[in-house]
JSON list of C-alpha atoms in Angstrom, two decimals:
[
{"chain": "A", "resi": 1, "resn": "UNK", "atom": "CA", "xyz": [-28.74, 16.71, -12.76]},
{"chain": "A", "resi": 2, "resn": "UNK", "atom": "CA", "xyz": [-27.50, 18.92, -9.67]},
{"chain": "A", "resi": 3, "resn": "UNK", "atom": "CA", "xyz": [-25.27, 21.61, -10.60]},
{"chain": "A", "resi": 4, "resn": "UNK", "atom": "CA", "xyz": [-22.02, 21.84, -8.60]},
{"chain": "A", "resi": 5, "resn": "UNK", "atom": "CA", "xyz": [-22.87, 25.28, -7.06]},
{"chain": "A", "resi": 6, "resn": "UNK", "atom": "CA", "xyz": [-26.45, 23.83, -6.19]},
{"chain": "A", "resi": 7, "resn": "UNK", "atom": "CA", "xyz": [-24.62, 20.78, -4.09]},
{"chain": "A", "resi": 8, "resn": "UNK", "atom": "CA", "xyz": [-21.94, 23.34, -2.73]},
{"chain": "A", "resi": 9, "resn": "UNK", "atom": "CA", "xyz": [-25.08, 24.63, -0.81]},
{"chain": "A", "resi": 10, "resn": "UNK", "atom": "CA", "xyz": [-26.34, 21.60, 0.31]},
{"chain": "A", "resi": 11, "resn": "UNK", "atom": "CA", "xyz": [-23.23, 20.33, 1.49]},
{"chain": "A", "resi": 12, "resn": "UNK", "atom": "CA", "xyz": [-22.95, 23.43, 3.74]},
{"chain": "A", "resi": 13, "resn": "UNK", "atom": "CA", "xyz": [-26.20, 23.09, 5.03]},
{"chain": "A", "resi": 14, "resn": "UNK", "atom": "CA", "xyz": [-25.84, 19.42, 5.48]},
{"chain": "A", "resi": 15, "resn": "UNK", "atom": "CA", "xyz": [-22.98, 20.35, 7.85]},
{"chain": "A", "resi": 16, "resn": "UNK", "atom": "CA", "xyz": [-25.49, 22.80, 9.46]},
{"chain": "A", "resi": 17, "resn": "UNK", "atom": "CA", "xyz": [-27.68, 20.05, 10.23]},
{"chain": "A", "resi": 18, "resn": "UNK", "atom": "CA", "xyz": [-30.14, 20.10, 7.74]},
{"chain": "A", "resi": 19, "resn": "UNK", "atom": "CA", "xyz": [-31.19, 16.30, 7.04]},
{"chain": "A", "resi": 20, "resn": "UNK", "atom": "CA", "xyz": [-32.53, 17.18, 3.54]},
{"chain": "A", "resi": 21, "resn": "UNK", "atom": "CA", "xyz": [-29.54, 18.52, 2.64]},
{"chain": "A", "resi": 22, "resn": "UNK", "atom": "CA", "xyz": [-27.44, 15.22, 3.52]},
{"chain": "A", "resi": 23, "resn": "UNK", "atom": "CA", "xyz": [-29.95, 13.06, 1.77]},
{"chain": "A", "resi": 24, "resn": "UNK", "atom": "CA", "xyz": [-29.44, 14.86, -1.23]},
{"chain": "A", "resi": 25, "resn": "UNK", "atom": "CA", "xyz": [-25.87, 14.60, -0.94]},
{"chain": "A", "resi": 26, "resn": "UNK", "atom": "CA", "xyz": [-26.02, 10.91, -0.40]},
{"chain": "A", "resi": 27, "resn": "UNK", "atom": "CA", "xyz": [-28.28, 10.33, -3.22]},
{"chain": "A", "resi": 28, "resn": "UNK", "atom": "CA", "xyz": [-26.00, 11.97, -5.68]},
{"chain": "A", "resi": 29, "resn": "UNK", "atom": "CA", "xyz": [-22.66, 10.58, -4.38]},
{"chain": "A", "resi": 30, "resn": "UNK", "atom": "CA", "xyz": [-23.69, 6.88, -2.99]},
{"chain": "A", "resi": 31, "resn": "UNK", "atom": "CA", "xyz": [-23.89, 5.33, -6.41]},
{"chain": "A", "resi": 32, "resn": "UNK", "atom": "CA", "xyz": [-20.54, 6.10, -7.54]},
{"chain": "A", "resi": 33, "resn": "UNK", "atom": "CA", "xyz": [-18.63, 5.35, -4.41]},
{"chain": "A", "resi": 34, "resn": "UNK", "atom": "CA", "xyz": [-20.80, 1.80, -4.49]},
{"chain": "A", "resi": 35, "resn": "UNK", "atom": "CA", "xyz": [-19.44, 1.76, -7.37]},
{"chain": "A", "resi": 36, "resn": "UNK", "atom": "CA", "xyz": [-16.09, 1.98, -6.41]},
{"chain": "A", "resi": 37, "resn": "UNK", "atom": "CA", "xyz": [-16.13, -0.06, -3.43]},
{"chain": "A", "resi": 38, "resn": "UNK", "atom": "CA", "xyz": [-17.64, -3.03, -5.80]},
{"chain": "A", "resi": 39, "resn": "UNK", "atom": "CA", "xyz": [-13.86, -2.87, -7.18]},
{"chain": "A", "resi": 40, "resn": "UNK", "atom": "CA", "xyz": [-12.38, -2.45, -3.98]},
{"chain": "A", "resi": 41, "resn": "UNK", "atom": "CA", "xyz": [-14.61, -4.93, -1.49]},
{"chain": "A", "resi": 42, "resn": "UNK", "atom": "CA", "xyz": [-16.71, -7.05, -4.34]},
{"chain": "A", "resi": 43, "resn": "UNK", "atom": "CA", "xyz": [-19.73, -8.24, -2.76]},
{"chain": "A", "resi": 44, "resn": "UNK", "atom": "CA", "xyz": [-19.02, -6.26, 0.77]},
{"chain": "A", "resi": 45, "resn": "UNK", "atom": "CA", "xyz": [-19.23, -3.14, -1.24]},
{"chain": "A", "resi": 46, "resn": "UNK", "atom": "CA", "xyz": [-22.59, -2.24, 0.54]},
{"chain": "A", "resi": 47, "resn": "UNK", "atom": "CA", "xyz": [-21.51, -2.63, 3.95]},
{"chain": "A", "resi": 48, "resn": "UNK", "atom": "CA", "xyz": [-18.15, -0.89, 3.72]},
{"chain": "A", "resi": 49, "resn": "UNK", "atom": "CA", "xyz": [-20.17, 1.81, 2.16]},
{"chain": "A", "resi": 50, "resn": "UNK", "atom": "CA", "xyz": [-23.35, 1.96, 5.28]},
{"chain": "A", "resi": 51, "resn": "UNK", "atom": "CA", "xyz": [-19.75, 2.44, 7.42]},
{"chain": "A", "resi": 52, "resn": "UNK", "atom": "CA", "xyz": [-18.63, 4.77, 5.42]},
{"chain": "A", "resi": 53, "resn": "UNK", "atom": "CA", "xyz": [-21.74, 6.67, 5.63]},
{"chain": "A", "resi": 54, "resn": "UNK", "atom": "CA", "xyz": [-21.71, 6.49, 9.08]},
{"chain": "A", "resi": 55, "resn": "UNK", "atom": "CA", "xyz": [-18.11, 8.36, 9.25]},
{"chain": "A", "resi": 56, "resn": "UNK", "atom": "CA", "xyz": [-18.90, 11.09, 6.34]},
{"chain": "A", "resi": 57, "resn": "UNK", "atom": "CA", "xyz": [-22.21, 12.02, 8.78]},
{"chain": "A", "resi": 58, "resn": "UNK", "atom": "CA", "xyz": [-20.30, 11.60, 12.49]},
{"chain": "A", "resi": 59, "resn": "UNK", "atom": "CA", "xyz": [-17.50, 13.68, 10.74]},
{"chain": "A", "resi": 60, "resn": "UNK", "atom": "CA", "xyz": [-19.00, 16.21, 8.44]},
{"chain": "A", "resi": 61, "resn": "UNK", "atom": "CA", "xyz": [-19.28, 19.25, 10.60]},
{"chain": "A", "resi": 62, "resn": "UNK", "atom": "CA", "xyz": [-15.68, 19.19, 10.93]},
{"chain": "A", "resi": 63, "resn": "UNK", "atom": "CA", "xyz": [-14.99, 18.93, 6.82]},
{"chain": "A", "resi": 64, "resn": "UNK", "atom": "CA", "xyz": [-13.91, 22.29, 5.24]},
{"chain": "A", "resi": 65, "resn": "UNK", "atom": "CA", "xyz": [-13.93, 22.63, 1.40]},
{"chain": "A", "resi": 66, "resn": "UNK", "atom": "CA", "xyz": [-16.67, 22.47, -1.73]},
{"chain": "A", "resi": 67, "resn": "UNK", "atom": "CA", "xyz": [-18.52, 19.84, -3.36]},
{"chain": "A", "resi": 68, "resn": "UNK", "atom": "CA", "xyz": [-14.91, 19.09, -4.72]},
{"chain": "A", "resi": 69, "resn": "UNK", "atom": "CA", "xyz": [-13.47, 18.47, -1.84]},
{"chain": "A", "resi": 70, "resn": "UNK", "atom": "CA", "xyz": [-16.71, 16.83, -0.78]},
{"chain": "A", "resi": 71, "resn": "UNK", "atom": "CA", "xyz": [-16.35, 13.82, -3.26]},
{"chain": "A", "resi": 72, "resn": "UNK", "atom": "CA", "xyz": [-12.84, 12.76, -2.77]},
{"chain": "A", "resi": 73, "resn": "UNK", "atom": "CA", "xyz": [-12.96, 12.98, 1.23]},
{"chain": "A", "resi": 74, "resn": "UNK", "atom": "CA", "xyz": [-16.38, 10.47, 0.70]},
{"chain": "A", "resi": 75, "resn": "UNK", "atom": "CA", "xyz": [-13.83, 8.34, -1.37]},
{"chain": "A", "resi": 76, "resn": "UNK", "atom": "CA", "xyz": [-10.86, 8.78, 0.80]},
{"chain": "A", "resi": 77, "resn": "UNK", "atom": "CA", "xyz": [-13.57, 7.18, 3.72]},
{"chain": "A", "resi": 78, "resn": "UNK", "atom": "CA", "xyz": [-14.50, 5.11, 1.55]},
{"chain": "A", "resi": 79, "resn": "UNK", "atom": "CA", "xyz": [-11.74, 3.26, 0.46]},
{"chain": "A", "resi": 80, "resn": "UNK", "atom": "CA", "xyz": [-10.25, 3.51, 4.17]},
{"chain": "A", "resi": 81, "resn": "UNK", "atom": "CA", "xyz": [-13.00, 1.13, 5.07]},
{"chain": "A", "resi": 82, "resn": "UNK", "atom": "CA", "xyz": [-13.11, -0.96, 2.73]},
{"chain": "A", "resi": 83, "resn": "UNK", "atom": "CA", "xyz": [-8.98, -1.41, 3.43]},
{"chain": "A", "resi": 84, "resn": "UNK", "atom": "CA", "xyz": [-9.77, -2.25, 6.79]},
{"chain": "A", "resi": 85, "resn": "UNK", "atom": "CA", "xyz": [-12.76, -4.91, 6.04]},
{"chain": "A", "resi": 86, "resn": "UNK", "atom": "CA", "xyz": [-9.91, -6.31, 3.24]},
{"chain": "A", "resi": 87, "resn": "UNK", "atom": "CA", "xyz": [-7.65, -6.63, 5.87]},
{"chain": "A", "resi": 88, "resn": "UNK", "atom": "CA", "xyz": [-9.68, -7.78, 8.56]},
{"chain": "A", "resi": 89, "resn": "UNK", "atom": "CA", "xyz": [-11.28, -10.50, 6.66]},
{"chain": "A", "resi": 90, "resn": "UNK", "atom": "CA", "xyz": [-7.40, -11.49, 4.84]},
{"chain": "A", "resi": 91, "resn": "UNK", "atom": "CA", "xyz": [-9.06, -11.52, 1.12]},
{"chain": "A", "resi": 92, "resn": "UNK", "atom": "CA", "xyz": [-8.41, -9.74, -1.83]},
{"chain": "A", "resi": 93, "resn": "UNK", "atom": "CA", "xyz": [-10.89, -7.58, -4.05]},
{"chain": "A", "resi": 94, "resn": "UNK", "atom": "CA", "xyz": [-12.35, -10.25, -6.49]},
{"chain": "A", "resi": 95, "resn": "UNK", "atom": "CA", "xyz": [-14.61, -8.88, -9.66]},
{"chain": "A", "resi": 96, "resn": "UNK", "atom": "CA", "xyz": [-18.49, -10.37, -9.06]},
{"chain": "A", "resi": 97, "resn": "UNK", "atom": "CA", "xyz": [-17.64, -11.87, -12.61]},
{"chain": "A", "resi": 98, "resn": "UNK", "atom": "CA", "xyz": [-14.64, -13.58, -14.34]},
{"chain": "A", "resi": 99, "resn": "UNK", "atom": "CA", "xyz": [-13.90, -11.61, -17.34]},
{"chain": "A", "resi": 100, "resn": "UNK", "atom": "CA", "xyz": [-15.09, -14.32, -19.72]},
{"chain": "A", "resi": 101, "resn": "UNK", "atom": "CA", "xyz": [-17.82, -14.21, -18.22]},
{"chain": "A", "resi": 102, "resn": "UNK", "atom": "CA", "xyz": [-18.76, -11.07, -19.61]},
{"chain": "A", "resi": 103, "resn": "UNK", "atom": "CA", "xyz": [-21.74, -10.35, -22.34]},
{"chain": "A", "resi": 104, "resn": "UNK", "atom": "CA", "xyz": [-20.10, -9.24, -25.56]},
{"chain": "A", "resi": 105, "resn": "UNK", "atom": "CA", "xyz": [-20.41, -5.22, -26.01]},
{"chain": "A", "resi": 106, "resn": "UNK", "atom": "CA", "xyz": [-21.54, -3.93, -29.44]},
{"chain": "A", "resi": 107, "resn": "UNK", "atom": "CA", "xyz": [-19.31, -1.81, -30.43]},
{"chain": "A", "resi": 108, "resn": "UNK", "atom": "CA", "xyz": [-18.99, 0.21, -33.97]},
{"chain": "A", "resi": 109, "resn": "UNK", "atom": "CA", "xyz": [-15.05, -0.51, -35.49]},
{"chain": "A", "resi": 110, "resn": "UNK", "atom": "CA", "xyz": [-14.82, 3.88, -35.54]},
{"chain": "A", "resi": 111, "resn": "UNK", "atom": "CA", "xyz": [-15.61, 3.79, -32.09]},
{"chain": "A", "resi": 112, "resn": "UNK", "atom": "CA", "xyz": [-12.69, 4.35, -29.72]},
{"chain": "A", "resi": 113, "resn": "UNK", "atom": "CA", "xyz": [-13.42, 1.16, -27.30]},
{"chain": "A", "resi": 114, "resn": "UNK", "atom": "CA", "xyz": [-12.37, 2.88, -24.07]},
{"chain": "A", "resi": 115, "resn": "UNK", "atom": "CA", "xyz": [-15.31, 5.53, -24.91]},
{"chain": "A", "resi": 116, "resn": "UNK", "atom": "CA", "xyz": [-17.47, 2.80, -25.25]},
{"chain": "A", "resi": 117, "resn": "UNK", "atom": "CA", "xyz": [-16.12, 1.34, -21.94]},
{"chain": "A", "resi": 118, "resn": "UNK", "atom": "CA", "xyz": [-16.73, 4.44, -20.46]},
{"chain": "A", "resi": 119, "resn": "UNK", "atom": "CA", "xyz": [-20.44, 4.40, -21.23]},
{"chain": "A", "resi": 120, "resn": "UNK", "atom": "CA", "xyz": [-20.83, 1.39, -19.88]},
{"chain": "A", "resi": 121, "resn": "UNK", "atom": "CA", "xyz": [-20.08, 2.25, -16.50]},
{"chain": "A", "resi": 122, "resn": "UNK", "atom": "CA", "xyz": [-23.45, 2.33, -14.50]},
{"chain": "A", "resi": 123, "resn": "UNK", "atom": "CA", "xyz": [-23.30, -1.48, -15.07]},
{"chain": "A", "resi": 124, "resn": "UNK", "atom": "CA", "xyz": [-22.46, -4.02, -12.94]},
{"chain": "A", "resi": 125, "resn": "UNK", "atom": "CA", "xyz": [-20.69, -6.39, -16.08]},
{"chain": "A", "resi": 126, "resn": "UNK", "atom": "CA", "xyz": [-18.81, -3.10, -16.61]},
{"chain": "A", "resi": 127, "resn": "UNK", "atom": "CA", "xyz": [-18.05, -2.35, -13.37]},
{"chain": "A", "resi": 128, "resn": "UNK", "atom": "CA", "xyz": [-16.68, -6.52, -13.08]},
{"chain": "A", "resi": 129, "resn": "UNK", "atom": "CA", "xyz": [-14.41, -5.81, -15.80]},
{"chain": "A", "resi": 130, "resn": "UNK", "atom": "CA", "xyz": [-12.43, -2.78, -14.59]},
{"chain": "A", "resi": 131, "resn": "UNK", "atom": "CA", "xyz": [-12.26, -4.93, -10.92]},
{"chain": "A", "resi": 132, "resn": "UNK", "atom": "CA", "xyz": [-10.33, -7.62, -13.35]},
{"chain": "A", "resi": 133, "resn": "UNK", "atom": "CA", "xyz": [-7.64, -5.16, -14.12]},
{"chain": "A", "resi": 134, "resn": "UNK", "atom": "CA", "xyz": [-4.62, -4.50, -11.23]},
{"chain": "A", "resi": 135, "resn": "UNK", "atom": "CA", "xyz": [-5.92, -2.83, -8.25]},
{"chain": "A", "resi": 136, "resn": "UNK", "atom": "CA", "xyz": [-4.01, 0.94, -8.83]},
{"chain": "A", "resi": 137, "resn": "UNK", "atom": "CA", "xyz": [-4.84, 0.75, -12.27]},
{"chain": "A", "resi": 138, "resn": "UNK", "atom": "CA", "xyz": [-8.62, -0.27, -11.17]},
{"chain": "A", "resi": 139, "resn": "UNK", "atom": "CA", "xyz": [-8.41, 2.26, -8.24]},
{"chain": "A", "resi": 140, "resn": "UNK", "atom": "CA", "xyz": [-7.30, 5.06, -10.55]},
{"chain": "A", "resi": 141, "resn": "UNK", "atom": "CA", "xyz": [-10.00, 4.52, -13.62]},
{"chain": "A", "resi": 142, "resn": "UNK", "atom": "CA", "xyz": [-12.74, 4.64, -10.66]},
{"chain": "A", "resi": 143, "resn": "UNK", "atom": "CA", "xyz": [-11.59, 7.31, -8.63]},
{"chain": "A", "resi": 144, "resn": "UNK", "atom": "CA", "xyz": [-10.60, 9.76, -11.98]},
{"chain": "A", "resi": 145, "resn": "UNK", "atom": "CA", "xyz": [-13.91, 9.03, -14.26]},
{"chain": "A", "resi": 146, "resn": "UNK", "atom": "CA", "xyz": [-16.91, 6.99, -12.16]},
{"chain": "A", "resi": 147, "resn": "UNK", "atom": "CA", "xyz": [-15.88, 9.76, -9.38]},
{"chain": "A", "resi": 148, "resn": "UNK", "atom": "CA", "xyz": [-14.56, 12.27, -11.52]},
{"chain": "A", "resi": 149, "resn": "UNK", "atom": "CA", "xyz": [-11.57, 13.08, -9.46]},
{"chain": "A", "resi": 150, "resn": "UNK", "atom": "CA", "xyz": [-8.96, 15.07, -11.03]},
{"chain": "A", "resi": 151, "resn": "UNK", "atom": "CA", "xyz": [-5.07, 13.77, -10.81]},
{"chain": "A", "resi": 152, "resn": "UNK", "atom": "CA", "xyz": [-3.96, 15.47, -7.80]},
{"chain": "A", "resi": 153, "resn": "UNK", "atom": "CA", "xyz": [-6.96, 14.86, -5.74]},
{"chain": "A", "resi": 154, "resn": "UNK", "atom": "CA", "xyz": [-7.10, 10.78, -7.13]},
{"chain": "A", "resi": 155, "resn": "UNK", "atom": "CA", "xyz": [-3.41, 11.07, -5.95]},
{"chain": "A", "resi": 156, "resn": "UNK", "atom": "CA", "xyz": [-3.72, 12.01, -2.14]},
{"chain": "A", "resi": 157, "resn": "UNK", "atom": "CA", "xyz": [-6.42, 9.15, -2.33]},
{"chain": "A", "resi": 158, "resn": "UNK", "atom": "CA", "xyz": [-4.20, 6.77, -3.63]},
{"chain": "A", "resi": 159, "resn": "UNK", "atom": "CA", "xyz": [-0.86, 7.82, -1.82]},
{"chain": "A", "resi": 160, "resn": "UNK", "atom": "CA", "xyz": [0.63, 8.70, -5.31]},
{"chain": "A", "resi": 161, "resn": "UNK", "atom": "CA", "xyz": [1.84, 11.57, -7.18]},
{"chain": "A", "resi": 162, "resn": "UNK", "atom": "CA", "xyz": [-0.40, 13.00, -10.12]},
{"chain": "A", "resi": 163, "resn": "UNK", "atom": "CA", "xyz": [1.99, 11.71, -12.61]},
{"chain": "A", "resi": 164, "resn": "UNK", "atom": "CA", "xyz": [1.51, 8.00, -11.75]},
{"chain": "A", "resi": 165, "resn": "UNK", "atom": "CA", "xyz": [-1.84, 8.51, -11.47]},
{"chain": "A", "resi": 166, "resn": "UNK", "atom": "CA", "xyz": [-2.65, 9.39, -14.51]},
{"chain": "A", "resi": 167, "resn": "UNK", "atom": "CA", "xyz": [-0.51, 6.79, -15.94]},
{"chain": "A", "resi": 168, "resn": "UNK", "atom": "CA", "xyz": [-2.36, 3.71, -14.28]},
{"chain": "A", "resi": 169, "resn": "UNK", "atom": "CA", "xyz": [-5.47, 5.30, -15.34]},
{"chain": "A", "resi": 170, "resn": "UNK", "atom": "CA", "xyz": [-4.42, 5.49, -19.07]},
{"chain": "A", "resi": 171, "resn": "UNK", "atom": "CA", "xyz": [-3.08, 2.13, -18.82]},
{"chain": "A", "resi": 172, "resn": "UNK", "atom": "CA", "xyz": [-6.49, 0.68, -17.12]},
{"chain": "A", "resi": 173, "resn": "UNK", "atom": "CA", "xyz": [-8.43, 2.73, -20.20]},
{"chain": "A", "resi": 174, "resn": "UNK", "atom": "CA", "xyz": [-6.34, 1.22, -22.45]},
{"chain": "A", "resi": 175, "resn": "UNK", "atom": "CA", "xyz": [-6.39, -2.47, -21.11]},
{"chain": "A", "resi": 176, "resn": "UNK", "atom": "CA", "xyz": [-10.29, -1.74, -21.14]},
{"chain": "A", "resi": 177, "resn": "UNK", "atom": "CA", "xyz": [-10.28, -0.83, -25.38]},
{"chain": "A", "resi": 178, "resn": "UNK", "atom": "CA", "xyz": [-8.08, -3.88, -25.80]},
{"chain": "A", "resi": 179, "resn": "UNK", "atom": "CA", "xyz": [-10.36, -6.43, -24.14]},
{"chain": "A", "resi": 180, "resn": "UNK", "atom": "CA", "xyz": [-13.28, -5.15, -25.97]},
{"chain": "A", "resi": 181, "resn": "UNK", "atom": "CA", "xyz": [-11.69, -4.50, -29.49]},
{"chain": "A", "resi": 182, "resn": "UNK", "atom": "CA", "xyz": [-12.24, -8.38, -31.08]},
{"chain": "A", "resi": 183, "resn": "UNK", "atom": "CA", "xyz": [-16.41, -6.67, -30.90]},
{"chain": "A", "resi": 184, "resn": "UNK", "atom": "CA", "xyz": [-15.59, -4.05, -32.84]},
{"chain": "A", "resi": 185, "resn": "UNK", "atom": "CA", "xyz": [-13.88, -5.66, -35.78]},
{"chain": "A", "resi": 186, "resn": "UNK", "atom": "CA", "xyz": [-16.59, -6.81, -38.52]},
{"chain": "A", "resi": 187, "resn": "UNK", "atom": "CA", "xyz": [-19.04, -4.11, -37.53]},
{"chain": "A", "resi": 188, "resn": "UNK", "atom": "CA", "xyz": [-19.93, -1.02, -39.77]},
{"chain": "A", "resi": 189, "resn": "UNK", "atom": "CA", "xyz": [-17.65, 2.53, -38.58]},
{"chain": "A", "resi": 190, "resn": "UNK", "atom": "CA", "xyz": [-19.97, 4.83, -37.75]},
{"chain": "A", "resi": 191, "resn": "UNK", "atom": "CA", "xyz": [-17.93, 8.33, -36.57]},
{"chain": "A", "resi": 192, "resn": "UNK", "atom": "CA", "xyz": [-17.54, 9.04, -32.87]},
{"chain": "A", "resi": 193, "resn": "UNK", "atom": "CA", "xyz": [-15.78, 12.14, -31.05]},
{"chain": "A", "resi": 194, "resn": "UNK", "atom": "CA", "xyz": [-13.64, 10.99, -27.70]},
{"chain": "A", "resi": 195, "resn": "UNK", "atom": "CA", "xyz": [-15.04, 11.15, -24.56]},
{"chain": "A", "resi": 196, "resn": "UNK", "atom": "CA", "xyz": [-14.07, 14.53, -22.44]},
{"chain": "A", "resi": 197, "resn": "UNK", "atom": "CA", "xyz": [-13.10, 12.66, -19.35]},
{"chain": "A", "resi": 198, "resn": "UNK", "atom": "CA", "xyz": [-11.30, 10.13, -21.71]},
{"chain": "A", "resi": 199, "resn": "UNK", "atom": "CA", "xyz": [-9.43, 13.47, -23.01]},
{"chain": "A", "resi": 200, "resn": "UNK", "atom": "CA", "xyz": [-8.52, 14.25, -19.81]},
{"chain": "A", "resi": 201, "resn": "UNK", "atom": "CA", "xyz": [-7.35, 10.78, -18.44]},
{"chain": "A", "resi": 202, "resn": "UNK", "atom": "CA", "xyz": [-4.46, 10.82, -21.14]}
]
């Protein structure tokens, strides 16, 4: 796994040019912001995200700040594009799968659901099932744990203060535990500590 400071230097020699660099930086942030346009564009996600590709490398001499700064300006692009495709093709963001639709997660009854939720992030049921909840809520659970945006930076995404942000997040984590708590009732508890980015949602 790339350690901030490692990607800090890419990025700046990405913006020097060096085409290495900016694959590297695309490999480690395309699959979350794919990710995040699935909820946003559903099956458009991949060509909102080759034009927002296109932007990030037209624009990123002209970006100043860290690997930080680096991931939500990708998402602010991001979800630009995929705001313009929404509104130039007059459809809403639909989930790839209706929600009962989904497979049944195993889950342990000690297990705090959201956690579990949480791990199952990288997959594309998972991903349907956060797209099923209202779009700021959805918006916010992406953009503050699949991108791992803190409050403030989720909120100049989103056009919101920190506050509300972290309250539609919450709210999306906790519709999330309540969809997939019927799983975890006649199953052995088995201990679990909380998630740290769960931790920090609330």
């Amino acid at each position: 796994m790339q350690q901030p400071e490692d990607l800090d230097v890419a990025l700046r020699a990405a913006q020097s040019g060096d085409e290495d660099a900016f694959r590297l930086l695309y490999r480690v942030q395309q699959p979350v912001l794919l990710r995040y346009l699935r909820v946003l564009a559903g099956d458009d996600a991949e060509d909102v995200a080759s034009e927002a590709w296109l932007q990030i490398a037209r624009d990123l001499a002209g970006f100043s700040g860290d690997w930080d700064g680096f991931r939500g300006w990708t998402a602010t692009i991001a979800r630009h594009r995929a705001m313009d495709s929404l509104r130039a093709q007059r459809r809403r963001p639909v989930a790839a799968l209706p929600v009962e639709a989904l497979p049944e997660p195993r889950l342990t009854t000690g297990e705090d659901a959201a956690d579990r939720a949480l791990e199952l992030l990288d997959t594309e049921a998972a991903v349907a099932l956060i797209a099923s909840l209202p779009r700021d809520q959805a918006e916010a659970v992406m953009l503050r744990v699949v991108i791992g945006l803190d409050a403030k930076a989720t909120g100049r995404i989103l056009g919101k203060r920190a506050g509300a942000v972290r309250t539609a997040a919450y709210r999306g984590l906790k519709t999330l535990a309540e969809r997939l708590a019927p799983a975890t009732r006649a199953v052995p508890r088995v201990t679990h500590s909380p998630a740290p980015a769960l931790r920090e949602v609330r």
